[in-house]
Short mmCIF file of C-alpha atoms and ligand atoms in Angstrom, two decimals:
data_model
loop_
_atom_site.label_atom_id
_atom_site.label_comp_id
_atom_site.label_asym_id
_atom_site.label_seq_id
_atom_site.Cartn_x
_atom_site.Cartn_y
_atom_site.Cartn_z
CA MET M 29 -71.74 47.64 -58.94
CA TYR M 30 -69.46 46.24 -56.29
CA GLU M 31 -66.31 47.41 -54.54
CA ILE M 32 -63.29 45.54 -53.26
CA ARG M 33 -62.14 46.40 -49.76
CA PRO M 34 -60.00 44.77 -47.06
CA GLU M 35 -61.78 42.19 -44.93
CA GLN M 36 -62.65 43.64 -41.53
CA PRO M 37 -63.01 41.61 -38.32
CA GLU M 38 -66.78 42.15 -38.42
CA ASP M 39 -66.93 40.53 -41.89
CA ALA M 40 -65.63 37.23 -40.55
CA PRO M 41 -68.99 35.55 -39.76
CA LEU M 42 -70.36 36.41 -43.23
CA VAL M 43 -67.16 35.28 -44.93
CA GLU M 44 -67.09 32.00 -42.99
CA ALA M 45 -70.76 31.40 -43.85
CA LEU M 46 -70.02 32.08 -47.53
CA TYR M 47 -67.14 29.58 -47.47
CA ASP M 48 -69.39 27.00 -45.77
CA ARG M 49 -72.10 27.49 -48.40
CA VAL M 50 -69.71 27.28 -51.32
CA PHE M 51 -67.34 24.54 -50.14
CA GLY M 52 -69.62 22.61 -47.80
CA PRO M 53 -69.07 21.35 -44.25
CA GLY M 54 -65.77 19.43 -44.05
CA ARG M 55 -63.89 22.13 -45.97
CA GLU M 56 -61.46 22.46 -43.07
CA ARG M 57 -60.30 18.89 -43.57
CA LYS M 58 -58.47 19.95 -46.73
CA VAL M 59 -54.69 19.75 -46.62
CA SER M 60 -54.38 23.50 -47.21
CA TYR M 61 -56.00 24.19 -43.83
CA ARG M 62 -52.97 22.63 -42.08
CA TYR M 63 -51.05 25.72 -43.23
CA ARG M 64 -53.58 27.98 -41.51
CA GLU M 65 -53.92 26.40 -38.08
CA GLY M 66 -52.57 28.76 -35.43
CA ILE M 67 -51.13 31.15 -38.02
CA PRO M 68 -52.79 34.50 -38.73
CA PRO M 69 -53.64 35.34 -42.34
CA VAL M 70 -51.90 38.16 -44.20
CA ARG M 71 -54.52 40.71 -43.23
CA GLU M 72 -53.43 43.36 -45.75
CA LEU M 73 -54.38 40.98 -48.54
CA CYS M 74 -57.58 39.38 -47.28
CA ALA M 75 -60.45 41.15 -49.04
CA VAL M 76 -64.12 41.08 -49.84
CA SER M 77 -66.19 42.23 -52.81
CA VAL M 78 -69.17 44.15 -51.51
CA VAL M 79 -72.54 44.78 -53.13
CA GLU M 80 -74.83 47.25 -51.34
CA GLY M 81 -72.86 46.86 -48.13
CA THR M 82 -72.87 43.05 -48.12
CA PRO M 83 -69.80 40.93 -48.87
CA VAL M 84 -70.58 38.62 -51.81
CA ALA M 85 -67.10 37.28 -52.46
CA ALA M 86 -64.01 36.77 -50.35
CA VAL M 87 -60.41 35.75 -50.65
CA ARG M 88 -57.84 35.17 -47.95
CA PHE M 89 -54.09 34.68 -48.00
CA TRP M 90 -51.81 32.87 -45.58
CA PRO M 91 -48.04 33.14 -45.25
CA VAL M 92 -46.03 30.03 -46.16
CA ARG M 93 -42.37 29.37 -46.96
CA LEU M 94 -40.43 27.59 -49.66
CA ASP M 95 -36.74 27.03 -49.01
CA GLY M 96 -36.65 30.05 -46.70
CA ILE M 97 -38.49 32.32 -49.11
CA PRO M 98 -41.62 33.94 -47.67
CA ALA M 99 -44.54 33.19 -49.98
CA LEU M 100 -48.32 33.28 -49.96
CA LEU M 101 -51.02 30.63 -50.05
CA LEU M 102 -54.09 32.01 -51.81
CA GLY M 103 -57.44 30.76 -50.58
CA PRO M 104 -60.13 30.17 -49.85
CA LEU M 105 -61.65 32.11 -52.74
CA ALA M 106 -65.42 32.07 -53.11
CA VAL M 107 -68.13 34.04 -54.86
CA GLU M 108 -71.78 33.92 -53.81
CA PRO M 109 -73.28 31.14 -56.00
CA GLU M 110 -75.96 33.27 -57.66
CA LEU M 111 -73.38 35.92 -58.58
CA GLN M 112 -70.78 33.59 -60.06
CA GLY M 113 -69.67 34.05 -63.66
CA ARG M 114 -69.91 37.86 -63.67
CA GLY M 115 -66.23 38.64 -63.29
CA ILE M 116 -66.30 39.18 -59.52
CA GLY M 117 -63.77 36.43 -58.82
CA ARG M 118 -61.52 37.65 -61.63
CA MET M 119 -61.48 41.25 -60.36
CA LEU M 120 -60.87 40.20 -56.77
CA VAL M 121 -57.93 37.90 -57.53
CA ALA M 122 -56.34 40.33 -60.01
CA ASP M 123 -56.60 43.19 -57.49
CA ARG M 124 -55.05 41.14 -54.68
CA LEU M 125 -52.15 39.93 -56.80
CA VAL M 126 -51.22 43.55 -57.56
CA HIS M 127 -51.26 44.27 -53.82
CA ALA M 128 -49.25 41.14 -53.02
CA ARG M 129 -46.55 42.21 -55.43
CA ALA M 130 -46.55 45.74 -53.99
CA LEU M 131 -46.02 44.24 -50.52
CA GLY M 132 -42.86 42.59 -51.83
CA PHE M 133 -44.01 38.99 -52.11
CA ARG M 134 -42.33 37.00 -54.88
CA LEU M 135 -44.48 33.90 -54.96
CA VAL M 136 -48.10 32.88 -54.53
CA PHE M 137 -49.21 29.25 -54.27
CA LEU M 138 -52.69 27.83 -54.47
CA VAL M 139 -54.50 24.54 -54.82
CA GLY M 140 -57.24 24.84 -57.41
CA ASP M 141 -58.48 24.25 -60.90
CA PRO M 142 -55.70 25.16 -63.38
CA ALA M 143 -58.35 25.97 -66.01
CA TYR M 144 -59.53 28.88 -63.87
CA TYR M 145 -56.26 30.16 -62.46
CA ALA M 146 -54.22 30.14 -65.70
CA ARG M 147 -55.84 33.48 -66.61
CA PHE M 148 -54.00 35.11 -63.67
CA GLY M 149 -50.65 33.64 -64.71
CA PHE M 150 -50.70 30.68 -62.31
CA ARG M 151 -48.84 27.63 -63.61
CA PRO M 152 -48.29 24.12 -62.26
CA VAL M 153 -45.34 24.08 -59.88
CA PRO M 154 -42.15 22.28 -60.95
CA GLU M 155 -42.35 18.57 -60.16
CA GLY M 156 -40.00 18.80 -57.20
CA ILE M 157 -42.13 21.26 -55.24
CA VAL M 158 -44.59 19.50 -53.00
CA MET M 159 -47.49 20.12 -50.69
CA PRO M 160 -47.72 16.82 -48.83
CA GLY M 161 -51.02 15.01 -49.38
CA GLU M 162 -52.21 17.39 -52.10
CA ASP M 163 -52.90 16.50 -55.73
CA PRO M 164 -49.77 17.79 -57.55
CA LYS M 165 -51.87 18.60 -60.64
CA ARG M 166 -53.83 21.19 -58.64
CA LEU M 167 -50.80 22.79 -56.98
CA GLN M 168 -49.88 25.99 -58.83
CA TRP M 169 -47.72 29.02 -58.36
CA ARG M 170 -47.62 32.55 -59.67
CA ILE M 171 -44.25 34.25 -59.74
CA LEU M 172 -44.75 37.92 -58.87
CA ARG M 173 -41.15 39.07 -59.04
CA PRO M 174 -38.31 37.68 -61.15
CA GLY M 175 -35.28 36.12 -59.55
CA PRO M 176 -33.84 32.72 -58.75
CA LEU M 177 -36.36 30.36 -57.22
CA PRO M 178 -36.06 26.83 -55.87
CA ARG M 179 -37.21 24.04 -58.21
CA HIS M 180 -37.83 21.56 -55.43
CA GLY M 181 -38.74 21.40 -51.77
CA GLU M 182 -41.71 21.12 -49.48
CA ILE M 183 -43.96 24.10 -48.93
CA LEU M 184 -43.73 24.78 -45.19
CA ARG M 185 -45.93 26.63 -42.76
CA ALA M 186 -44.92 30.20 -41.99
CA ASP M 187 -43.39 29.06 -38.69
CA GLY M 188 -41.02 26.81 -40.67
CA THR M 189 -42.73 23.54 -39.69
CA SER M 190 -44.01 20.83 -42.00
CA ILE M 191 -47.68 19.95 -42.15
CA LEU M 192 -46.59 16.30 -41.89
CA PRO M 193 -46.78 14.89 -38.39
CA ALA M 194 -43.39 15.00 -36.65
CA PRO M 195 -41.75 11.56 -36.40
CA ALA M 196 -42.32 9.91 -33.02
CA PRO M 197 -39.31 10.50 -30.72
CA ARG M 198 -37.20 7.40 -30.11
CA ALA M 199 -37.51 6.15 -26.55
CA ALA M 200 -34.52 7.42 -24.52
CA GLY M 201 -32.00 4.82 -23.40
CA ARG M 202 -33.71 2.08 -25.33
CA THR M 203 -30.73 -0.07 -26.25
CA ALA M 204 -30.66 -3.78 -26.94
CA ASP M 205 -29.52 -4.38 -23.36
CA ALA M 206 -32.09 -2.08 -21.79
CA ALA M 207 -34.84 -3.69 -23.80
CA ALA M 208 -33.80 -7.21 -22.83
CA PRO M 209 -36.03 -8.84 -20.23
C1 COA W 315 -64.23 29.85 -58.97
C2 COA W 315 -64.89 31.19 -58.62
C3 COA W 315 -64.12 31.84 -57.48
C4 COA W 315 -64.80 32.09 -59.87
O1 COA W 315 -65.36 33.34 -59.61
P1 COA W 315 -66.48 33.92 -60.59
O2 COA W 315 -66.75 35.31 -60.19
O3 COA W 315 -67.61 32.97 -60.62
O4 COA W 315 -65.72 33.80 -61.98
P2 COA W 315 -65.43 34.96 -63.03
O5 COA W 315 -66.73 35.58 -63.43
O6 COA W 315 -64.36 35.82 -62.55
O7 COA W 315 -64.85 34.12 -64.21
C5 COA W 315 -65.72 33.32 -64.94
C6 COA W 315 -64.89 32.43 -65.81
O8 COA W 315 -64.26 31.44 -64.99
C7 COA W 315 -64.63 30.17 -65.43
N1 COA W 315 -64.66 29.30 -64.27
C8 COA W 315 -65.36 29.46 -63.14
N2 COA W 315 -65.10 28.43 -62.31
C9 COA W 315 -64.22 27.63 -62.94
C10 COA W 315 -63.58 26.42 -62.61
N3 COA W 315 -63.76 25.81 -61.44
N4 COA W 315 -62.73 25.89 -63.52
C11 COA W 315 -62.50 26.48 -64.71
N5 COA W 315 -63.08 27.64 -65.08
C12 COA W 315 -63.94 28.20 -64.19
C13 COA W 315 -65.96 30.37 -66.12
O9 COA W 315 -66.21 29.34 -67.04
C14 COA W 315 -65.73 31.70 -66.83
O10 COA W 315 -64.94 31.50 -67.96
P3 COA W 315 -64.90 32.60 -69.17
O11 COA W 315 -64.31 33.88 -68.61
O12 COA W 315 -63.99 31.96 -70.17
O13 COA W 315 -66.32 32.75 -69.59
C15 COA W 315 -66.38 31.05 -58.23
O14 COA W 315 -67.09 30.53 -59.33
C16 COA W 315 -66.60 30.17 -57.03
O15 COA W 315 -66.68 30.66 -55.92
N6 COA W 315 -66.71 28.86 -57.25
C17 COA W 315 -66.92 27.91 -56.19
C18 COA W 315 -65.75 27.85 -55.23
C19 COA W 315 -64.44 27.59 -55.90
O16 COA W 315 -64.33 26.72 -56.77
N7 COA W 315 -63.42 28.36 -55.48
C20 COA W 315 -62.11 28.26 -56.01
C21 COA W 315 -61.36 27.29 -55.19
S1 COA W 315 -60.13 26.57 -56.14
#
């Protein structure tokens, strides 16, 4: 049997090692990591599944925004390879979505395989909603609470910034005259 409990600071090395094993080195080059740099996760929702005291699965959530609405980015989600396919991932995600709703969140995004996440009610986002650089077919959302929602826009970091590099500032005072030799 296993239990689900909040991730504690001392779990972090085990959780990071699990993510490295499951996703491989280079995982932090994924677009979704640009939403996590310098922004703390939503600690109330980050959780591990524990067997005999050892975390064997983990999921984390980061805050993001869509058109001013606070939302969540689910991931990474990973289950220890030799324990996959036993319902551990399903229980962990289902449990966390209940908590996310109870915390008042309306929307959860993720980038993943639609064939897996459809069982939790995730659906492809409307065409106009974008995560720059990400495969639109893998970008999904789960609506936790009814109400009007935007049908287009870029998913932004929690601090309101885009993950796209800011445009280079135009050189001050650079007019045709100033530029002339
Ligand atoms: C994906 C993952 C989290 C699922 O957790 P799990 O505990 O192994 O899965 P569960 O036992 O809850 O569910 C098993 C079901 O999911 C399906 N499934 C597992 N991975 C899948 C995938 N990538 N795509 C589609 N279906 C998948 C299984 O076929 C099985 O289907 P069934 O219920 O119809 O028999 C886990 O397998 C894992 O860590 N995989 C590698 C990392 C990963 O892909 N993470 C998700 C990032 S998008």
